[in-house]
Coordinates of C-alpha atoms and ligand atoms in Angstrom, one line a residue:
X1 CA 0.0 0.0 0.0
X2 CA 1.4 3.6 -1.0
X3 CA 1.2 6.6 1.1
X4 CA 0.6 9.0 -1.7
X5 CA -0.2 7.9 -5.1
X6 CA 0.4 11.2 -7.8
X7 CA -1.1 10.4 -11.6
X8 CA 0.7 12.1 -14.0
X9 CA 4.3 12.8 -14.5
X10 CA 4.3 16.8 -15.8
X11 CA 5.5 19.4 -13.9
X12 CA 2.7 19.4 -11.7
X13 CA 3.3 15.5 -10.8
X14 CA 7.0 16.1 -11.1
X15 CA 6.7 18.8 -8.2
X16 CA 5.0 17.2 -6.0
X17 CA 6.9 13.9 -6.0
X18 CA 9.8 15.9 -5.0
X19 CA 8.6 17.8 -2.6
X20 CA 6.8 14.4 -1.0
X21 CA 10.0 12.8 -1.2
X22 CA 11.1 15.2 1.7
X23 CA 9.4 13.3 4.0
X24 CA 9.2 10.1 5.2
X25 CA 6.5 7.2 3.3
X26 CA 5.7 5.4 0.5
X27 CA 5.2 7.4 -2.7
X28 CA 4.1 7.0 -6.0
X29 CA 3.8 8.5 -9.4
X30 CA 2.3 6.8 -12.4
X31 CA 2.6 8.0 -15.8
X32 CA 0.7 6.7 -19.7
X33 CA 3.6 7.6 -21.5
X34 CA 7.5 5.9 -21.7
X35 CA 8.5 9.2 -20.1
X36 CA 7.5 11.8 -17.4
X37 CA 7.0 15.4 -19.4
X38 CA 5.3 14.7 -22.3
X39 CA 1.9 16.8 -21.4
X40 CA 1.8 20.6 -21.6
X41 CA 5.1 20.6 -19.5
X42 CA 7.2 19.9 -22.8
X43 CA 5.6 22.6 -25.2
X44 CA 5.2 26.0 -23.4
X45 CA 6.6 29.2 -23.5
X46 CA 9.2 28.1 -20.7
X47 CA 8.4 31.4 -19.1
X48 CA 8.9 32.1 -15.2
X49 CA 6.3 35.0 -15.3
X50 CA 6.4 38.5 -13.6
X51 CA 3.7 38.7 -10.6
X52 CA 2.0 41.3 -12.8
X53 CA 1.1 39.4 -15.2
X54 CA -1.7 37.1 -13.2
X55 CA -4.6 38.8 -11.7
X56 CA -4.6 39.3 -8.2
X57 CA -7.2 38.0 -6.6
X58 CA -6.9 34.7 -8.0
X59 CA -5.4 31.3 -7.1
X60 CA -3.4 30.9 -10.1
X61 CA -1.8 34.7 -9.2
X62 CA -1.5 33.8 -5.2
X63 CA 0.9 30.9 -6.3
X64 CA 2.8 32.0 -9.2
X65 CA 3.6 34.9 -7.2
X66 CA 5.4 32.6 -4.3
X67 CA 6.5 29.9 -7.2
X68 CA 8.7 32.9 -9.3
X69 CA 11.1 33.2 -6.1
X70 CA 11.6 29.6 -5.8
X71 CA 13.2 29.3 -8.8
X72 CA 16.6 30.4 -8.2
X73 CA 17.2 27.8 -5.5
X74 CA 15.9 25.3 -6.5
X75 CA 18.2 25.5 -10.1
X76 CA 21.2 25.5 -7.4
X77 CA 19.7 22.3 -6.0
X78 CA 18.9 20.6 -9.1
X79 CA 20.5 22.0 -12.1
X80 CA 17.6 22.2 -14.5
X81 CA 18.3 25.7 -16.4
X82 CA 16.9 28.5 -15.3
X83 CA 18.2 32.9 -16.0
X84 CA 16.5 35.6 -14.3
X85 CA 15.9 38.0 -17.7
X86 CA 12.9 40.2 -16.8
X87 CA 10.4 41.1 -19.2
X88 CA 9.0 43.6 -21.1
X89 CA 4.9 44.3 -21.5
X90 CA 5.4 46.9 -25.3
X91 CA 2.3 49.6 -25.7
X92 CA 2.3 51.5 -28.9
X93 CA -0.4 53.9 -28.3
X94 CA -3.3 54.9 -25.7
X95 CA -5.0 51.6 -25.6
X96 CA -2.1 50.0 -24.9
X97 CA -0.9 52.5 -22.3
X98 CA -4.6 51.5 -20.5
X99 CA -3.4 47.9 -20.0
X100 CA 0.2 48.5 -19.1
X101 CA -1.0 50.8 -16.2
X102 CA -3.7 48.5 -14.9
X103 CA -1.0 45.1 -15.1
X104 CA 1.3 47.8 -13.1
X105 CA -1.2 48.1 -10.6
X106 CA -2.1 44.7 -10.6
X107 CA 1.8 44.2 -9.5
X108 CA 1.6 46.5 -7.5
X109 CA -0.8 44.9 -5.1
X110 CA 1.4 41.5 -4.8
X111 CA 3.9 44.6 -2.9
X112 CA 6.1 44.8 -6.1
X113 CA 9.4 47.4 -5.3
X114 CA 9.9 50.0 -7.9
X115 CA 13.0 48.3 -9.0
X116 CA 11.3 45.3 -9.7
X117 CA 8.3 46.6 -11.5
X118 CA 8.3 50.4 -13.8
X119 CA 6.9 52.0 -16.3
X120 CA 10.1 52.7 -18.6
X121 CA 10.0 55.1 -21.9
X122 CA 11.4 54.9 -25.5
X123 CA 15.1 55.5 -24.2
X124 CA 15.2 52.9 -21.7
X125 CA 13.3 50.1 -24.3
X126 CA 16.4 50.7 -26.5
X127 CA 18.7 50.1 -23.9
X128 CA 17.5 47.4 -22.3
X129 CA 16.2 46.0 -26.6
X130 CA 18.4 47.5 -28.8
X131 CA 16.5 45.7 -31.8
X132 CA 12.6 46.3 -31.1
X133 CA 10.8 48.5 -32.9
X134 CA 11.0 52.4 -33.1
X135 CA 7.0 52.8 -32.6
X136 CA 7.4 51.6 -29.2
X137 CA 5.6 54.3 -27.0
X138 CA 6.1 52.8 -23.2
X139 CA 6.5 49.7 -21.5
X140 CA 5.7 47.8 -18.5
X141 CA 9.5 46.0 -17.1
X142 CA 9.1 43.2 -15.2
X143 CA 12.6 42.9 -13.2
X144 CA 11.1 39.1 -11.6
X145 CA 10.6 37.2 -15.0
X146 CA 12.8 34.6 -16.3
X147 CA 12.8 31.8 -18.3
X148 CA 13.8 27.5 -17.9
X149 CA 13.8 24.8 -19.2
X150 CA 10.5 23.3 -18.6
X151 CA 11.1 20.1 -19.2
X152 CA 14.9 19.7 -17.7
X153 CA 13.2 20.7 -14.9
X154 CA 10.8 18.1 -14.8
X155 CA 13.3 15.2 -15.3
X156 CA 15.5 16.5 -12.6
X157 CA 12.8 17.3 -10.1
X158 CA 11.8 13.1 -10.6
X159 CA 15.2 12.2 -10.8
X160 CA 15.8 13.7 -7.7
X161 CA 12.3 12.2 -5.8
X162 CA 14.0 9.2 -7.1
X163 CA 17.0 9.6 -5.3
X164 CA 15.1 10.1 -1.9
X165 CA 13.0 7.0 -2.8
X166 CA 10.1 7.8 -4.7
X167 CA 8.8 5.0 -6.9
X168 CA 8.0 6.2 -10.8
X169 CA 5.6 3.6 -12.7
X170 CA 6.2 4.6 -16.7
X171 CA 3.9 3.6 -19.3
X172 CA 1.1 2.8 -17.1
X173 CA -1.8 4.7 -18.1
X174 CA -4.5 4.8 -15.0
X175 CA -7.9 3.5 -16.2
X176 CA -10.1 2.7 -13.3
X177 CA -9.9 3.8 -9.8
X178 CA -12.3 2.7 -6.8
X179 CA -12.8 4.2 -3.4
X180 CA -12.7 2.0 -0.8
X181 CA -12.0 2.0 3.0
X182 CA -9.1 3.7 4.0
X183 CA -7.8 4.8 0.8
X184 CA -8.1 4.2 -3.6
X185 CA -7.6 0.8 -5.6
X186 CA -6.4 1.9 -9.1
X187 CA -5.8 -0.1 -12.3
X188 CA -3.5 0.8 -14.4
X189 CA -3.5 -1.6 -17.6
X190 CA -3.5 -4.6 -15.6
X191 CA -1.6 -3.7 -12.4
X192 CA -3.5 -2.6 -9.2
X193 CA -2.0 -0.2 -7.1
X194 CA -3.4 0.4 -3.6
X195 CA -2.9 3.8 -2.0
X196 CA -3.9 5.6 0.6
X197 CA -4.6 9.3 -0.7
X198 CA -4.3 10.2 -4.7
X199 CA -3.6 13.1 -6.7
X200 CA -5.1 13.6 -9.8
X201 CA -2.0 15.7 -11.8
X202 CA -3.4 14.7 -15.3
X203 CA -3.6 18.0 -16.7
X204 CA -5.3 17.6 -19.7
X205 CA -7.3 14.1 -19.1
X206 CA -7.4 15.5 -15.2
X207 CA -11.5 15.9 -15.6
X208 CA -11.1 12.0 -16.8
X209 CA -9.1 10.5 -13.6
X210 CA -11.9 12.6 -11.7
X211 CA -15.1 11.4 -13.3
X212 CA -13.3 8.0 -12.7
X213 CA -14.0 9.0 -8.4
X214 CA -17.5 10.2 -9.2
X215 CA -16.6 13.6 -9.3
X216 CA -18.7 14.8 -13.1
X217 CA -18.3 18.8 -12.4
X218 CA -14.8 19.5 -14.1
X219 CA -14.4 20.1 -18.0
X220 CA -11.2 20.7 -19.6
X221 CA -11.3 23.1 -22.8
X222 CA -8.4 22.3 -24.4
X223 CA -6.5 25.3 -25.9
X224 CA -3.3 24.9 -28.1
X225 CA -0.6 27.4 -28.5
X226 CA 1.7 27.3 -31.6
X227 CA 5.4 28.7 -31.6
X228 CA 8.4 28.3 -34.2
X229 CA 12.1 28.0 -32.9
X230 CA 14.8 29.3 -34.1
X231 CA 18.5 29.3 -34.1
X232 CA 20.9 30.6 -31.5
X233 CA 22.5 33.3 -34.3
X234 CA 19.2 35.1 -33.6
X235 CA 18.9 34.9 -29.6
X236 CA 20.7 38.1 -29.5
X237 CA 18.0 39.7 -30.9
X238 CA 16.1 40.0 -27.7
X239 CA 17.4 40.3 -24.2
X240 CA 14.6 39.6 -22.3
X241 CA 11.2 38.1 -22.4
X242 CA 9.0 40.6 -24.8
X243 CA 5.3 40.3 -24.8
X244 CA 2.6 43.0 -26.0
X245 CA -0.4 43.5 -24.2
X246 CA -3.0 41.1 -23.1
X247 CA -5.5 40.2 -25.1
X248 CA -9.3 38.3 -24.1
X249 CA -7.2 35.3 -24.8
X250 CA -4.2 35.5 -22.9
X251 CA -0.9 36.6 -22.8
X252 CA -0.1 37.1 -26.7
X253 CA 2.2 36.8 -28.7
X254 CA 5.6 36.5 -26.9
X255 CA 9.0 36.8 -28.4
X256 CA 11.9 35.9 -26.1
X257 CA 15.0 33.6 -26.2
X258 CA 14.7 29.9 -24.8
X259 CA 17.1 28.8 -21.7
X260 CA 19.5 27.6 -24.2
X261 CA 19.8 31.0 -26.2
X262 CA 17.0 30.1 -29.1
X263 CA 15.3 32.8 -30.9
X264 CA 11.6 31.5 -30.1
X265 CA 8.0 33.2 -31.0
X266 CA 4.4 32.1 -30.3
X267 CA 1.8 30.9 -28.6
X268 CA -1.3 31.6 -30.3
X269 CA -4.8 30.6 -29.0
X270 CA -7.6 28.3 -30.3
X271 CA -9.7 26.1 -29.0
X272 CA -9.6 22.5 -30.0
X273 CA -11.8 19.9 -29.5
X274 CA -8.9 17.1 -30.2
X275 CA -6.8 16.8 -26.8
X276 CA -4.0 15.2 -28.7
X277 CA -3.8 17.4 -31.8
X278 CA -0.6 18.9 -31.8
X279 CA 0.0 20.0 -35.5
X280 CA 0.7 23.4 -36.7
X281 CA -0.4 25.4 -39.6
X282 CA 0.4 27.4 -41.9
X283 CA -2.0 30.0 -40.8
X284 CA -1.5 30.7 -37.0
X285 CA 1.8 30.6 -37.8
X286 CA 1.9 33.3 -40.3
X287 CA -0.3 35.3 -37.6
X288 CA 2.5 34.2 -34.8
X289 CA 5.3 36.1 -37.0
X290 CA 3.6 39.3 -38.3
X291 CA 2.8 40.0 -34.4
X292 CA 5.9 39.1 -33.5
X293 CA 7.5 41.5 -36.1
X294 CA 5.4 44.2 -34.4
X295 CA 7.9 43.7 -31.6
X296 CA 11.2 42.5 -33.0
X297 CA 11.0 43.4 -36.4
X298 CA 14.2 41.7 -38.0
X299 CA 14.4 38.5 -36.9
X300 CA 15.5 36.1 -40.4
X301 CA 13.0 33.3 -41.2
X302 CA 15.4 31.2 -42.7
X303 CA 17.4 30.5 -39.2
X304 CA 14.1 29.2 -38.2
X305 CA 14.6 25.5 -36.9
X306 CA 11.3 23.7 -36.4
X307 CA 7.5 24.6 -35.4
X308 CA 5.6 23.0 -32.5
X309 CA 2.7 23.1 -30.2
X310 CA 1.1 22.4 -26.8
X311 CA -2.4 22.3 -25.6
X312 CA -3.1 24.1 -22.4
X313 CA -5.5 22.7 -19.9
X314 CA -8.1 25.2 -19.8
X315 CA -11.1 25.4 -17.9
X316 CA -14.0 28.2 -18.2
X317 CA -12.9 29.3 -14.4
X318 CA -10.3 30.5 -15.9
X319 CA -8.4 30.2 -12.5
X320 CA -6.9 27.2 -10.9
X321 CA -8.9 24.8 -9.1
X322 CA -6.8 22.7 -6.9
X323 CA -9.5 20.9 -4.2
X324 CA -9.7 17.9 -1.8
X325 CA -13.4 18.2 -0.6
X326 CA -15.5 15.8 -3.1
X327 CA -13.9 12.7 -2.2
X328 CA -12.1 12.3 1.1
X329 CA -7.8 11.3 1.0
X330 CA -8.3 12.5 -3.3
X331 CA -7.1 16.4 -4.5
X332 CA -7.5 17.3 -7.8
X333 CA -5.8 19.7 -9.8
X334 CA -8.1 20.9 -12.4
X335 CA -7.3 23.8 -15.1
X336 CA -3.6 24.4 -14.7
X337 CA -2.7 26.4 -17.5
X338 CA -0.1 29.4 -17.8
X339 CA 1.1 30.0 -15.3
X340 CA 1.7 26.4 -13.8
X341 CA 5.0 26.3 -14.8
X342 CA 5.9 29.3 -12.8
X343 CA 3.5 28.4 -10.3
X344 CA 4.7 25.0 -9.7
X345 CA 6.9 24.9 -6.9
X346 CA 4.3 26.4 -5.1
X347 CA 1.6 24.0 -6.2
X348 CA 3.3 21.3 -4.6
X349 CA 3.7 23.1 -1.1
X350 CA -0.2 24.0 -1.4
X351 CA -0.5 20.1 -2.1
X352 CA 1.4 18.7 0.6
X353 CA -0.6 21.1 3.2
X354 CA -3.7 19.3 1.9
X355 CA -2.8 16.4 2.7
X356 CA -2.3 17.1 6.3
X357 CA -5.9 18.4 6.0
X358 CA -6.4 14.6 4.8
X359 CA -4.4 13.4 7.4
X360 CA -1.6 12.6 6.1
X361 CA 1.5 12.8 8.6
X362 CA 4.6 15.1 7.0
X363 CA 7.5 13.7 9.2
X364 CA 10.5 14.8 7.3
X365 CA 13.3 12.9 6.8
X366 CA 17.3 13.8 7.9
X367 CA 19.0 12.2 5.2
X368 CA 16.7 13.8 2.4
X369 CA 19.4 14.9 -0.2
X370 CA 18.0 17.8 -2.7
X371 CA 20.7 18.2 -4.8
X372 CA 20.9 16.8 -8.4
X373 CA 24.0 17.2 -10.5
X374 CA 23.6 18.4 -14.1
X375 CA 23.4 16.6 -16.9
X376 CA 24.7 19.1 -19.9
X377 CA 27.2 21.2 -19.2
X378 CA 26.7 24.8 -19.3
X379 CA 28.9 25.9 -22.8
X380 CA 29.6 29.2 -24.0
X381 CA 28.0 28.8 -27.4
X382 CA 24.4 28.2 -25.5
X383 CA 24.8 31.8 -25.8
X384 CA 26.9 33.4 -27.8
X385 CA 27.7 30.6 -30.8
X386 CA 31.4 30.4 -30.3
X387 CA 33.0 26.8 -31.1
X388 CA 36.9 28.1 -30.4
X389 CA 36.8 26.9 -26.6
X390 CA 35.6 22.9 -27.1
X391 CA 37.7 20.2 -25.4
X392 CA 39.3 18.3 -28.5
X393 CA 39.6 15.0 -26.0
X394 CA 35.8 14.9 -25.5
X395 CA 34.2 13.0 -28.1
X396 CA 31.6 15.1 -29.8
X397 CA 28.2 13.5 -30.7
X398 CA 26.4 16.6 -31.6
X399 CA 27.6 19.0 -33.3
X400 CA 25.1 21.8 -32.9
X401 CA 24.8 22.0 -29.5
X402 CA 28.3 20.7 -28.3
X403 CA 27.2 17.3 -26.8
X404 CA 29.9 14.9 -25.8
X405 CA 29.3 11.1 -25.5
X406 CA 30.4 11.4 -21.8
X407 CA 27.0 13.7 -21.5
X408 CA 24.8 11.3 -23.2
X409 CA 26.3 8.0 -21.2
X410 CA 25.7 9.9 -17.9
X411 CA 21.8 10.2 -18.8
X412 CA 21.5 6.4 -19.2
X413 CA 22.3 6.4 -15.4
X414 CA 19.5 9.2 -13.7
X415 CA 17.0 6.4 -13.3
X416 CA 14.5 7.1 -15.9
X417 CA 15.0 5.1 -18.9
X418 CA 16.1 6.9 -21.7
X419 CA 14.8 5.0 -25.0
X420 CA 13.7 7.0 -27.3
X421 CA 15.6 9.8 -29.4
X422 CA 13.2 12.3 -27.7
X423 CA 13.8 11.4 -24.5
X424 CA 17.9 12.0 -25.5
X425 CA 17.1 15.0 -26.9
X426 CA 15.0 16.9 -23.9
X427 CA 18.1 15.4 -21.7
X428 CA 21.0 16.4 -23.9
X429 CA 19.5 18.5 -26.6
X430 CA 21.8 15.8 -28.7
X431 CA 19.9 16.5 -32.2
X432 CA 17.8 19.8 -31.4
X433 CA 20.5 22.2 -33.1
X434 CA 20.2 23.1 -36.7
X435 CA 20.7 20.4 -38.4
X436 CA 17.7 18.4 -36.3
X437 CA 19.8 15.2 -35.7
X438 CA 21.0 14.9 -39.8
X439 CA 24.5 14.4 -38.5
X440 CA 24.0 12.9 -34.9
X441 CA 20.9 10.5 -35.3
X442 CA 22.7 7.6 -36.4
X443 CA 25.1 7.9 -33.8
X444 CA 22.9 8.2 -30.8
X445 CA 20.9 5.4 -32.1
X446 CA 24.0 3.3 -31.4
X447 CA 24.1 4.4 -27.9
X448 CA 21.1 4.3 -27.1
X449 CA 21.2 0.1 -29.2
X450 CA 24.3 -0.4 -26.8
X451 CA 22.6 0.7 -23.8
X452 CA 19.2 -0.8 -23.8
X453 CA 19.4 -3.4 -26.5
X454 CA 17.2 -1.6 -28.6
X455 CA 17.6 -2.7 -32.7
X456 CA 18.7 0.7 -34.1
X457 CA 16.0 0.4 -36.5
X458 CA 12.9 -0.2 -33.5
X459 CA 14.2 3.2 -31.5
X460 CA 11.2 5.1 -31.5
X461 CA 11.6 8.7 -32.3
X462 CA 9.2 9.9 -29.8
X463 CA 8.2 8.7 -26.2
X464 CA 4.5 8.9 -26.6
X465 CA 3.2 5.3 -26.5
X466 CA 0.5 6.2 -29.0
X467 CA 2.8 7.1 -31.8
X468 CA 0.5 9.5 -33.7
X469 CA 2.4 11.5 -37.2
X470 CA 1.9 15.2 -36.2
X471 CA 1.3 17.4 -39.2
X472 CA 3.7 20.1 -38.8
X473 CA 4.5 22.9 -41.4
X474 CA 7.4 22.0 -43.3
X475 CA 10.1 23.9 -42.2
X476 CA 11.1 24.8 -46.0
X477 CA 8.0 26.6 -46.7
X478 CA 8.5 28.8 -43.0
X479 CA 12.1 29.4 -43.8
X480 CA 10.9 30.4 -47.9
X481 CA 7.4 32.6 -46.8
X482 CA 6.8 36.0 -47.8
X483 CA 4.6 37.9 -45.6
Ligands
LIG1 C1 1.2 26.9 -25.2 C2 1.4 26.9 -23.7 C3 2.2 27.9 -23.2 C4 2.5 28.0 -21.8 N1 3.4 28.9 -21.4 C5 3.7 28.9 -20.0 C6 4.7 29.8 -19.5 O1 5.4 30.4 -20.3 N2 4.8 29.9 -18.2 C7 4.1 29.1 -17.3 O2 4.3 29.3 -16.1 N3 3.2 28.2 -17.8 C8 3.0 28.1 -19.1 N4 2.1 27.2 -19.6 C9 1.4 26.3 -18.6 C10 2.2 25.1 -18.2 O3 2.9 24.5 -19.3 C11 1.3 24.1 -17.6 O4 0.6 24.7 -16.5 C12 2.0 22.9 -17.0 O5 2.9 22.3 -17.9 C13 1.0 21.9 -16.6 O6 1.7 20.8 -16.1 P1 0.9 19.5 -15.7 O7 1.8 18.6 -15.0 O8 -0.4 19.9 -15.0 O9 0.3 18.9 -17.1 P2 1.0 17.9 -18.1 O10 2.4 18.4 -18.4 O11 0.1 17.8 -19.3 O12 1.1 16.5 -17.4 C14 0.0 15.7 -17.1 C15 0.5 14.3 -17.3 O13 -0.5 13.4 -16.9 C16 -0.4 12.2 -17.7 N5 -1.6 11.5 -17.7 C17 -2.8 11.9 -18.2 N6 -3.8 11.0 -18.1 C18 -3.2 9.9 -17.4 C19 -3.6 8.7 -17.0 N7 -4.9 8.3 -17.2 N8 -2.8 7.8 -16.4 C20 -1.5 8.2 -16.2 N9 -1.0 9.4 -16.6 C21 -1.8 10.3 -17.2 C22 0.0 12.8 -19.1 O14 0.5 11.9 -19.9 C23 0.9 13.9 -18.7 O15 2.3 13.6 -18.7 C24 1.9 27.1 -21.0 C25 1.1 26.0 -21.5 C26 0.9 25.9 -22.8 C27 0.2 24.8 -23.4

């Protein structure tokens, strides 16, 4: 019997298993696909967001506001990627100017200093974004923002539960659960898992694993965002993270530069009615670039690299729900979309306090060890291109991004298998440069054969069990449109 059993292995489920793992008891997280961040944690903006930018008031604004600080330490303890960069909100006329001054005040009540939050001019925007556009009237800077590695962070944060004993179940997709005396039998393709008290981290199927308790009053509206990466040549293009004002469906369009020093732009908005339909048109995507223009007007389409999506778990709330009061030992996180990245550290404190509510003991543990080493080595040319400084001994695998063979042995040993060339990639970035794998592919398919066994030819590209072709836009015709 586990203590706590956690379904779903995004950064939600990812948080909480580490925070859990603090204390002493038997813990669990399950997860349908080979791999733990395959949800909405491995296609988002990557954006640790400003406390203006979430309305205060809210859930979702109360615990972004404590996650953004936790950030910082907990990249010292785990080593996921994560740069403090600030961001800017651009207005280019008197509408605009509305907005910025209500999301300043709206920072302003989470006790934002003037440092952290202003209302900067022309002059400033050119300092601080030497290459946005001249129209820009004023802008909102965001000192707090910052952007990671969502899903590095995820793998570390379970490679680290792991190391303080939590169990991870892969490939188990949870299709039945009963309440019963004292706890939850679940079945998960076959295997029954008793537990004590359950958290339903599904994100997107999260109304499913709930109706699956009796609980019928949660609907997920599934909205996709669509982005396109691009090289690191273009990352210097923007400094920090550059958004215009919001619009009645979020955010808008954001143009910033990844962890790694990518040129990235998106999301859009737009309902879908398939959960799993990840493509990306030609359409949104031309939309994506002309607003993205509007802020950084020279970025080069042909240094873009590839075009993907990821499908927020939305609800018509429009705020968090995170609640244990419809069935008793169960909490269910319902409708976290942006910001639950930022927001995540602080999900899982919010979590663990339920389940004292539940009556769950927290009895932490001395030898809990929170540190994780890194994977990837941090290397100049994650940010400014340069090759001159590589270690001739190290054997390179991938080109692009620098990654030695040394790198992608020590990511057979975390814990988590590693046997797909997805799974490489999100722990390496072996293959996610410029090229998209062309040179390294064959070569990390005999690593990853020598590890596990695998024929060369049976490595799956992706970790998704359900191996679905995505219809993305052909790079060619992003790289070759005029707009
Ligand atoms: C386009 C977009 C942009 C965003 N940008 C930002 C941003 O910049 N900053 C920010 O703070 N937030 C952002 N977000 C929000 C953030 O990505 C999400 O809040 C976060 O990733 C949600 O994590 P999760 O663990 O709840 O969900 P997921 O990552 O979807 O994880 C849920 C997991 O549950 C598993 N699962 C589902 N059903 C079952 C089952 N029956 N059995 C077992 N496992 C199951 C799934 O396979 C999945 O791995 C963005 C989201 C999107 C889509």
């Amino acid at each position: 019997m586990y203590d706590v059993t956690i379904i779903g292995g995004g950064v939600i489920g990812a948080s909480i298993a580490r925070e859990l793992s603090k204390y002493h008891g038997k813990f669990l997280m399950i997860e349908k696909e080979k791999d733990v961040a395959l949800g909405a944690t491995k296609a988002n903006s990557g954006i640790i967001h400003g406390v203006y930018a979430t309305d205060h008031g809210t859930l979702k604004g109360e615990l972004a506001a404590k996650g953004n600080p936790m950030y910082q330490q907990l990249n010292e303890e785990l080593n996921f990627g994560y740069r403090r960069t600030g961001a800017l909100v651009l207005g280019f006329n008197a509408e605009d100017e509305k907005k910025i001054r209500e999301r300043y005040h709206n920072g302003k009540k989470y006790g934002e200093s003037p440092e952290d939050l202003q209302i900067i001019g022309p002059d400033k925007i050119k300092e601080l974004e030497p290459h946005s556009n001249p129209n820009i009237k004023m802008a909102l800077y965001s000192r707090n923002a910052g952007v990671a590695s969502p899903y590095e962070f995820t793998i570390a944060l379970v490679e680290n539960a792991m190391t303080n004993g939590t169990e991870v179940r892969l490939g188990k997709k949870v299709e039945n659960i009963q309440k019963r005396e004292g706890g939850f039998l679940i079945d998960a393709e076959g295997e029954q898992i008793k537990t004590k008290y359950l958290i339903n981290a599904a994100g997107l199927y999260s109304d499913e694993i709930a109706k699956m308790t009796g609980i019928s009053n949660f609907e997920i509206i599934p909205r996709k965002g669509q982005y396109i990466l691009f090289g690191k040549d273009q990352g210097h293009l923007v400094n920090s993270v550059i958004f215009q004002v919001p619009n009645a469906k979020g955010k808008g369009i954001l143009v910033t530069t990844t962890y790694h020093g990518n040129f990235m732009i998106g999301p859009n908005a737009e309902e879908v009615d398939d959960r799993t339909d990840v493509s990306t048109t030609k359409e949104s995507l031309r939309y994506i670039i002309k607003s993205a223009r509007k802020s950084i007007p020279e970025f080069k389409l042909n240094r873009a690299i590839t075009t993907f999506s990821g499908i927020r778990a939305s609800i018509r709330a429009k705020d968090f729900i995170i609640e244990d009061d419809q069935v008793k030992g169960m909490v269910n996180l319902i409708g976290i979309d942006s910001p639950g990245l930022t927001a995540a550290p602080a999900i899982a404190k919010r979590v663990t306090e339920m389940l004292v509510r539940q009556g769950f003991t927290l009895d932490e543990k001395e030898d809990f060890n929170g540190y994780r080493a890194p994977l990837v080595q941090k290397k100049p040319e994650d940010f400014d291109g340069s090759t001159e400084h590589r270690d001739p001994e190290k054997k390179i695998i991938c080109r692009c991004e620098s990654i030695t063979e040394e790198e992608i042995l020590e990511s057979f040993k975390r814990g988590l298998p590693v046997e797909s060339i997805q799974s490489l990639e999100f722990r390496t970035r072996a293959g996610m440069g410029h090229c998209q794998g062309a040179y390294c592919g064959s070569r990390v398919r005999d690593l990853i054969h020598r590890e596990y066994g695998i024929p060369k030819k049976r490595i799956p590209r992706d970790s998704h069990r359900e191996e679905k072709r995505i219809q993305k836009v052909d790079i060619k015709e992003i790289r070759k449109m005029t707009e």
